[in-house]
DNA sequence: GCGCAATATTTGCTATGTTAAATATATTCT
DNA sequence: AGAATATATTTAACATAGCAAATATTGCGC
């Protein structure tokens, strides 16, 4: 028996089959065209995520937004600040609980999403064409399992 | 027909089934215990990747190292600089082509890997226990397909 | 109703990610 | 050989990631 990668062995699995590295590599490939798409709008990937979540779910407090956009709260705070300066979102304290900040997308923000809609869909379609719808579904399901960790 | 997520429709797929977001979320879950493992060594996740690659493949030039550790060259440069200061790697210009920088791990660097070996393997084992070996293999295979993008 | 623990968000600091420009060395072409 | 070009790496500049500490409110218990 060849024993190249026994988890009880002395060595760690090869970095070629490392889950963390594989996740980064795949993500890098997926994001490259998305960043290109956003470049001429002066919008970053994370700013785009926040706009998308706000459009999809409507106005919401900072914590919920950070969770949905998959950002840490400190990052979210700063990104929302730059989006405020760009006039793409609004932010105001909750009436009932003033600790909470409610963030909402503006028409200008919606306009950016609208503007990139076709490009974004083309990118998604290309991914599906290359990977295949079935594998993408499998992938999403497996990735969801990681939340159990 | 319900038409919740038609790629020819008006809207983008829900952020809940977004590949980029799913990849980040999964990665975050995987990395949390690894960061904890490394915290007391004062080593970051990326520094750990560089050490691991150097140990696995031996001394190599900067570009190869960056590619294998899945880092952009500018990041790699800075990280190697801090690893140099910590005495965990060495760096010297290639004799034949002085543009190239050859990076190698030191004994002190190897000692850190050695030190974390059991922890790292325990983390890997836990992931395999939760996700299952078969799904992990599927995952790695699907993620590899993304390189075709 | 005041003091105090709990909650929600922001700030500060260091390390990376990302892109573009700068450096340094090699190679090619004439 | 010398200029132009190509390659390898580093720097610079700005945005985000991640962690710890600071702020601001709220809710609770006495």
PDB file of N, CA and C (backbone and C1' of nucleotides) in Angstrom, chain C:
ATOM      1  P    DG C   1     -37.316  56.429  40.076  1.00  0.00           P
ATOM      2  O5'  DG C   1     -36.212  57.504  39.673  1.00  0.00           O
ATOM      3  C5'  DG C   1     -35.565  58.120  40.764  1.00  0.00           C
ATOM      4  C4'  DG C   1     -34.215  57.473  40.935  1.00  0.00           C
ATOM      5  C3'  DG C   1     -33.322  57.605  39.708  1.00  0.00           C
ATOM      6  O3'  DG C   1     -31.987  57.559  40.172  1.00  0.00           O
ATOM      7  C1'  DG C   1     -33.741  55.338  40.083  1.00  0.00           C
ATOM      8  P    DC C   2     -30.830  58.392  39.689  1.00  0.00           P
ATOM      9  O5'  DC C   2     -29.649  57.778  40.579  1.00  0.00           O
ATOM     10  C5'  DC C   2     -29.999  56.864  41.642  1.00  0.00           C
ATOM     11  C4'  DC C   2     -28.932  55.788  41.763  1.00  0.00           C
ATOM     12  C3'  DC C   2     -27.758  55.939  40.793  1.00  0.00           C
ATOM     13  O3'  DC C   2     -26.561  55.481  41.429  1.00  0.00           O
ATOM     14  C1'  DC C   2     -28.894  53.934  40.289  1.00  0.00           C
ATOM     15  P    DG C   3     -25.141  55.588  40.690  1.00  0.00           P
ATOM     16  O5'  DG C   3     -24.689  54.063  40.657  1.00  0.00           O
ATOM     17  C5'  DG C   3     -24.756  53.263  41.848  1.00  0.00           C
ATOM     18  C4'  DG C   3     -24.616  51.792  41.482  1.00  0.00           C
ATOM     19  C3'  DG C   3     -23.387  51.485  40.623  1.00  0.00           C
ATOM     20  O3'  DG C   3     -22.891  50.198  40.976  1.00  0.00           O
ATOM     21  C1'  DG C   3     -25.324  50.921  39.397  1.00  0.00           C
ATOM     22  P    DC C   4     -21.484  49.648  40.382  1.00  0.00           P
ATOM     23  O5'  DC C   4     -21.885  48.187  39.870  1.00  0.00           O
ATOM     24  C5'  DC C   4     -23.257  47.897  39.557  1.00  0.00           C
ATOM     25  C4'  DC C   4     -23.379  46.709  38.642  1.00  0.00           C
ATOM     26  C3'  DC C   4     -22.154  46.450  37.754  1.00  0.00           C
ATOM     27  O3'  DC C   4     -22.138  45.070  37.402  1.00  0.00           O
ATOM     28  C1'  DC C   4     -23.943  47.127  36.392  1.00  0.00           C
ATOM     29  P    DA C   5     -20.800  44.412  36.756  1.00  0.00           P
ATOM     30  O5'  DA C   5     -21.410  43.363  35.724  1.00  0.00           O
ATOM     31  C5'  DA C   5     -22.392  42.417  36.163  1.00  0.00           C
ATOM     32  C4'  DA C   5     -23.355  42.126  35.030  1.00  0.00           C
ATOM     33  C3'  DA C   5     -22.691  41.559  33.767  1.00  0.00           C
ATOM     34  O3'  DA C   5     -23.522  40.546  33.228  1.00  0.00           O
ATOM     35  C1'  DA C   5     -23.862  43.526  33.212  1.00  0.00           C
ATOM     36  P    DA C   6     -23.078  39.799  31.859  1.00  0.00           P
ATOM     37  O5'  DA C   6     -24.008  40.495  30.774  1.00  0.00           O
ATOM     38  C5'  DA C   6     -25.417  40.341  30.858  1.00  0.00           C
ATOM     39  C4'  DA C   6     -26.076  40.934  29.616  1.00  0.00           C
ATOM     40  C3'  DA C   6     -25.441  40.440  28.309  1.00  0.00           C
ATOM     41  O3'  DA C   6     -26.477  40.217  27.363  1.00  0.00           O
ATOM     42  C1'  DA C   6     -25.335  42.798  28.404  1.00  0.00           C
ATOM     43  P    DT C   7     -26.104  39.668  25.873  1.00  0.00           P
ATOM     44  O5'  DT C   7     -26.318  40.972  24.983  1.00  0.00           O
ATOM     45  C5'  DT C   7     -27.566  41.637  25.019  1.00  0.00           C
ATOM     46  C4'  DT C   7     -27.553  42.813  24.067  1.00  0.00           C
ATOM     47  C3'  DT C   7     -27.019  42.492  22.669  1.00  0.00           C
ATOM     48  O3'  DT C   7     -27.887  43.069  21.719  1.00  0.00           O
ATOM     49  C1'  DT C   7     -25.865  44.333  23.577  1.00  0.00           C
ATOM     50  P    DA C   8     -27.607  42.888  20.139  1.00  0.00           P
ATOM     51  O5'  DA C   8     -26.946  44.296  19.796  1.00  0.00           O
ATOM     52  C5'  DA C   8     -27.742  45.475  19.806  1.00  0.00           C
ATOM     53  C4'  DA C   8     -27.010  46.575  19.063  1.00  0.00           C
ATOM     54  C3'  DA C   8     -26.397  46.125  17.735  1.00  0.00           C
ATOM     55  O3'  DA C   8     -26.652  47.125  16.754  1.00  0.00           O
ATOM     56  C1'  DA C   8     -24.710  46.988  19.158  1.00  0.00           C
ATOM     57  P    DT C   9     -26.106  46.887  15.204  1.00  0.00           P
ATOM     58  O5'  DT C   9     -24.797  47.799  15.266  1.00  0.00           O
ATOM     59  C5'  DT C   9     -24.939  49.097  15.827  1.00  0.00           C
ATOM     60  C4'  DT C   9     -23.610  49.795  15.995  1.00  0.00           C
ATOM     61  C3'  DT C   9     -22.689  49.800  14.780  1.00  0.00           C
ATOM     62  O3'  DT C   9     -22.642  51.141  14.313  1.00  0.00           O
ATOM     63  C1'  DT C   9     -21.496  49.454  16.818  1.00  0.00           C
ATOM     64  P    DT C  10     -21.696  51.537  13.071  1.00  0.00           P
ATOM     65  O5'  DT C  10     -20.382  51.999  13.849  1.00  0.00           O
ATOM     66  C5'  DT C  10     -20.497  52.974  14.870  1.00  0.00           C
ATOM     67  C4'  DT C  10     -19.151  53.218  15.528  1.00  0.00           C
ATOM     68  C3'  DT C  10     -17.997  53.562  14.572  1.00  0.00           C
ATOM     69  O3'  DT C  10     -17.385  54.742  15.060  1.00  0.00           O
ATOM     70  C1'  DT C  10     -17.342  51.863  16.065  1.00  0.00           C
ATOM     71  P    DT C  11     -16.306  55.538  14.133  1.00  0.00           P
ATOM     72  O5'  DT C  11     -14.944  55.505  14.982  1.00  0.00           O
ATOM     73  C5'  DT C  11     -14.867  54.654  16.077  1.00  0.00           C
ATOM     74  C4'  DT C  11     -13.506  54.673  16.737  1.00  0.00           C
ATOM     75  C3'  DT C  11     -12.313  55.024  15.873  1.00  0.00           C
ATOM     76  O3'  DT C  11     -11.293  55.573  16.726  1.00  0.00           O
ATOM     77  C1'  DT C  11     -12.199  52.737  16.452  1.00  0.00           C
ATOM     78  P    DG C  12      -9.867  56.040  16.127  1.00  0.00           P
ATOM     79  O5'  DG C  12      -8.904  54.818  16.464  1.00  0.00           O
ATOM     80  C5'  DG C  12      -8.795  54.368  17.826  1.00  0.00           C
ATOM     81  C4'  DG C  12      -7.658  53.358  17.951  1.00  0.00           C
ATOM     82  C3'  DG C  12      -6.469  53.621  17.027  1.00  0.00           C
ATOM     83  O3'  DG C  12      -5.281  53.248  17.735  1.00  0.00           O
ATOM     84  C1'  DG C  12      -7.390  51.504  16.523  1.00  0.00           C
ATOM     85  P    DC C  13      -3.824  53.533  17.056  1.00  0.00           P
ATOM     86  O5'  DC C  13      -3.392  52.055  16.625  1.00  0.00           O
ATOM     87  C5'  DC C  13      -3.728  50.952  17.467  1.00  0.00           C
ATOM     88  C4'  DC C  13      -3.139  49.660  16.942  1.00  0.00           C
ATOM     89  C3'  DC C  13      -2.032  49.835  15.896  1.00  0.00           C
ATOM     90  O3'  DC C  13      -1.052  48.836  16.087  1.00  0.00           O
ATOM     91  C1'  DC C  13      -3.777  48.576  14.968  1.00  0.00           C
ATOM     92  P    DT C  14       0.378  48.941  15.262  1.00  0.00           P
ATOM     93  O5'  DT C  14       0.380  47.542  14.481  1.00  0.00           O
ATOM     94  C5'  DT C  14       0.200  46.342  15.231  1.00  0.00           C
ATOM     95  C4'  DT C  14      -0.155  45.199  14.299  1.00  0.00           C
ATOM     96  C3'  DT C  14       0.817  45.039  13.112  1.00  0.00           C
ATOM     97  O3'  DT C  14       1.102  43.659  12.975  1.00  0.00           O
ATOM     98  C1'  DT C  14      -1.383  45.203  12.337  1.00  0.00           C
ATOM     99  P    DA C  15       2.132  43.200  11.782  1.00  0.00           P
ATOM    100  O5'  DA C  15       1.154  42.452  10.760  1.00  0.00           O
ATOM    101  C5'  DA C  15       0.291  41.428  11.230  1.00  0.00           C
ATOM    102  C4'  DA C  15      -0.468  40.831  10.064  1.00  0.00           C
ATOM    103  C3'  DA C  15       0.374  40.611   8.794  1.00  0.00           C
ATOM    104  O3'  DA C  15      -0.043  39.396   8.188  1.00  0.00           O
ATOM    105  C1'  DA C  15      -1.422  42.055   8.306  1.00  0.00           C
ATOM    106  P    DT C  16       0.796  38.772   6.983  1.00  0.00           P
ATOM    107  O5'  DT C  16      -0.330  38.617   5.859  1.00  0.00           O
ATOM    108  C5'  DT C  16      -1.271  39.615   5.722  1.00  0.00           C
ATOM    109  C4'  DT C  16      -2.453  39.179   4.884  1.00  0.00           C
ATOM    110  C3'  DT C  16      -2.117  38.840   3.440  1.00  0.00           C
ATOM    111  O3'  DT C  16      -3.148  38.035   2.887  1.00  0.00           O
ATOM    112  C1'  DT C  16      -3.142  40.958   3.546  1.00  0.00           C
ATOM    113  P    DG C  17      -3.226  37.782   1.317  1.00  0.00           P
ATOM    114  O5'  DG C  17      -4.191  38.927   0.774  1.00  0.00           O
ATOM    115  C5'  DG C  17      -5.595  38.836   1.001  1.00  0.00           C
ATOM    116  C4'  DG C  17      -6.363  39.715   0.010  1.00  0.00           C
ATOM    117  C3'  DG C  17      -6.071  39.429  -1.464  1.00  0.00           C
ATOM    118  O3'  DG C  17      -7.263  39.654  -2.200  1.00  0.00           O
ATOM    119  C1'  DG C  17      -5.403  41.645  -0.946  1.00  0.00           C
ATOM    120  P    DT C  18      -7.363  39.186  -3.724  1.00  0.00           P
ATOM    121  O5'  DT C  18      -7.021  40.520  -4.533  1.00  0.00           O
ATOM    122  C5'  DT C  18      -7.760  41.702  -4.231  1.00  0.00           C
ATOM    123  C4'  DT C  18      -7.254  42.887  -5.051  1.00  0.00           C
ATOM    124  C3'  DT C  18      -6.597  42.521  -6.383  1.00  0.00           C
ATOM    125  O3'  DT C  18      -7.291  43.172  -7.416  1.00  0.00           O
ATOM    126  C1'  DT C  18      -5.272  44.092  -5.179  1.00  0.00           C
ATOM    127  P    DT C  19      -6.955  42.881  -8.963  1.00  0.00           P
ATOM    128  O5'  DT C  19      -6.212  44.234  -9.400  1.00  0.00           O
ATOM    129  C5'  DT C  19      -6.850  45.477  -9.128  1.00  0.00           C
ATOM    130  C4'  DT C  19      -5.873  46.616  -9.316  1.00  0.00           C
ATOM    131  C3'  DT C  19      -5.068  46.556 -10.614  1.00  0.00           C
ATOM    132  O3'  DT C  19      -5.282  47.759 -11.336  1.00  0.00           O
ATOM    133  C1'  DT C  19      -3.658  47.003  -8.756  1.00  0.00           C
ATOM    134  P    DA C  20      -4.588  47.982 -12.768  1.00  0.00           P
ATOM    135  O5'  DA C  20      -3.398  48.967 -12.390  1.00  0.00           O
ATOM    136  C5'  DA C  20      -3.682  50.088 -11.553  1.00  0.00           C
ATOM    137  C4'  DA C  20      -2.413  50.897 -11.343  1.00  0.00           C
ATOM    138  C3'  DA C  20      -1.530  51.014 -12.586  1.00  0.00           C
ATOM    139  O3'  DA C  20      -0.977  52.327 -12.631  1.00  0.00           O
ATOM    140  C1'  DA C  20      -0.296  50.014 -10.834  1.00  0.00           C
ATOM    141  P    DA C  21       0.040  52.749 -13.823  1.00  0.00           P
ATOM    142  O5'  DA C  21       1.411  52.964 -13.040  1.00  0.00           O
ATOM    143  C5'  DA C  21       1.406  53.743 -11.840  1.00  0.00           C
ATOM    144  C4'  DA C  21       2.767  53.646 -11.159  1.00  0.00           C
ATOM    145  C3'  DA C  21       3.942  53.884 -12.103  1.00  0.00           C
ATOM    146  O3'  DA C  21       4.898  54.682 -11.420  1.00  0.00           O
ATOM    147  C1'  DA C  21       4.186  51.790 -11.048  1.00  0.00           C
ATOM    148  P    DA C  22       6.276  55.098 -12.170  1.00  0.00           P
ATOM    149  O5'  DA C  22       7.350  54.257 -11.341  1.00  0.00           O
ATOM    150  C5'  DA C  22       7.367  54.393  -9.927  1.00  0.00           C
ATOM    151  C4'  DA C  22       8.434  53.490  -9.335  1.00  0.00           C
ATOM    152  C3'  DA C  22       9.817  53.621 -10.003  1.00  0.00           C
ATOM    153  O3'  DA C  22      10.811  53.576  -8.985  1.00  0.00           O
ATOM    154  C1'  DA C  22       9.101  51.381 -10.101  1.00  0.00           C
ATOM    155  P    DT C  23      12.328  53.998  -9.372  1.00  0.00           P
ATOM    156  O5'  DT C  23      13.166  52.688  -9.037  1.00  0.00           O
ATOM    157  C5'  DT C  23      12.532  51.445  -9.087  1.00  0.00           C
ATOM    158  C4'  DT C  23      13.461  50.370  -8.585  1.00  0.00           C
ATOM    159  C3'  DT C  23      14.843  50.388  -9.235  1.00  0.00           C
ATOM    160  O3'  DT C  23      15.789  49.816  -8.336  1.00  0.00           O
ATOM    161  C1'  DT C  23      13.605  48.519 -10.033  1.00  0.00           C
ATOM    162  P    DA C  24      17.364  49.806  -8.746  1.00  0.00           P
ATOM    163  O5'  DA C  24      17.546  48.306  -9.262  1.00  0.00           O
ATOM    164  C5'  DA C  24      17.079  47.239  -8.449  1.00  0.00           C
ATOM    165  C4'  DA C  24      17.297  45.935  -9.197  1.00  0.00           C
ATOM    166  C3'  DA C  24      18.602  45.920 -10.002  1.00  0.00           C
ATOM    167  O3'  DA C  24      19.230  44.662  -9.792  1.00  0.00           O
ATOM    168  C1'  DA C  24      16.779  45.424 -11.410  1.00  0.00           C
ATOM    169  P    DT C  25      20.770  44.465 -10.273  1.00  0.00           P
ATOM    170  O5'  DT C  25      20.616  43.276 -11.337  1.00  0.00           O
ATOM    171  C5'  DT C  25      19.815  42.175 -10.974  1.00  0.00           C
ATOM    172  C4'  DT C  25      19.348  41.459 -12.218  1.00  0.00           C
ATOM    173  C3'  DT C  25      20.462  41.108 -13.210  1.00  0.00           C
ATOM    174  O3'  DT C  25      20.413  39.706 -13.410  1.00  0.00           O
ATOM    175  C1'  DT C  25      18.579  42.016 -14.314  1.00  0.00           C
ATOM    176  P    DA C  26      21.501  38.910 -14.275  1.00  0.00           P
ATOM    177  O5'  DA C  26      20.614  38.195 -15.383  1.00  0.00           O
ATOM    178  C5'  DA C  26      19.463  38.847 -15.851  1.00  0.00           C
ATOM    179  C4'  DA C  26      18.710  37.991 -16.820  1.00  0.00           C
ATOM    180  C3'  DA C  26      19.535  37.338 -17.937  1.00  0.00           C
ATOM    181  O3'  DA C  26      18.819  36.247 -18.479  1.00  0.00           O
ATOM    182  C1'  DA C  26      18.354  39.228 -18.775  1.00  0.00           C
ATOM    183  P    DT C  27      19.442  35.397 -19.693  1.00  0.00           P
ATOM    184  O5'  DT C  27      18.730  36.047 -20.967  1.00  0.00           O
ATOM    185  C5'  DT C  27      17.303  36.165 -20.996  1.00  0.00           C
ATOM    186  C4'  DT C  27      16.867  36.814 -22.307  1.00  0.00           C
ATOM    187  C3'  DT C  27      17.605  36.331 -23.545  1.00  0.00           C
ATOM    188  O3'  DT C  27      16.649  36.042 -24.549  1.00  0.00           O
ATOM    189  C1'  DT C  27      17.617  38.688 -23.470  1.00  0.00           C
ATOM    190  P    DT C  28      17.140  35.336 -25.920  1.00  0.00           P
ATOM    191  O5'  DT C  28      16.741  36.486 -26.960  1.00  0.00           O
ATOM    192  C5'  DT C  28      15.539  37.224 -26.763  1.00  0.00           C
ATOM    193  C4'  DT C  28      15.486  38.388 -27.736  1.00  0.00           C
ATOM    194  C3'  DT C  28      16.089  38.088 -29.102  1.00  0.00           C
ATOM    195  O3'  DT C  28      15.292  38.698 -30.102  1.00  0.00           O
ATOM    196  C1'  DT C  28      17.145  39.979 -28.187  1.00  0.00           C
ATOM    197  P    DC C  29      15.475  38.269 -31.620  1.00  0.00           P
ATOM    198  O5'  DC C  29      15.104  39.645 -32.357  1.00  0.00           O
ATOM    199  C5'  DC C  29      14.971  40.840 -31.563  1.00  0.00           C
ATOM    200  C4'  DC C  29      15.617  42.025 -32.263  1.00  0.00           C
ATOM    201  C3'  DC C  29      16.176  41.718 -33.649  1.00  0.00           C
ATOM    202  O3'  DC C  29      15.908  42.813 -34.504  1.00  0.00           O
ATOM    203  C1'  DC C  29      17.912  42.525 -32.258  1.00  0.00           C
ATOM    204  P    DT C  30      16.139  42.647 -36.072  1.00  0.00           P
ATOM    205  O5'  DT C  30      17.217  43.791 -36.338  1.00  0.00           O
ATOM    206  C5'  DT C  30      17.031  45.085 -35.744  1.00  0.00           C
ATOM    207  C4'  DT C  30      18.360  45.819 -35.680  1.00  0.00           C
ATOM    208  C3'  DT C  30      19.173  45.755 -36.974  1.00  0.00           C
ATOM    209  O3'  DT C  30      19.718  47.027 -37.257  1.00  0.00           O
ATOM    210  C1'  DT C  30      20.505  45.116 -35.154  1.00  0.00           C
TER     211       DT C  30
END
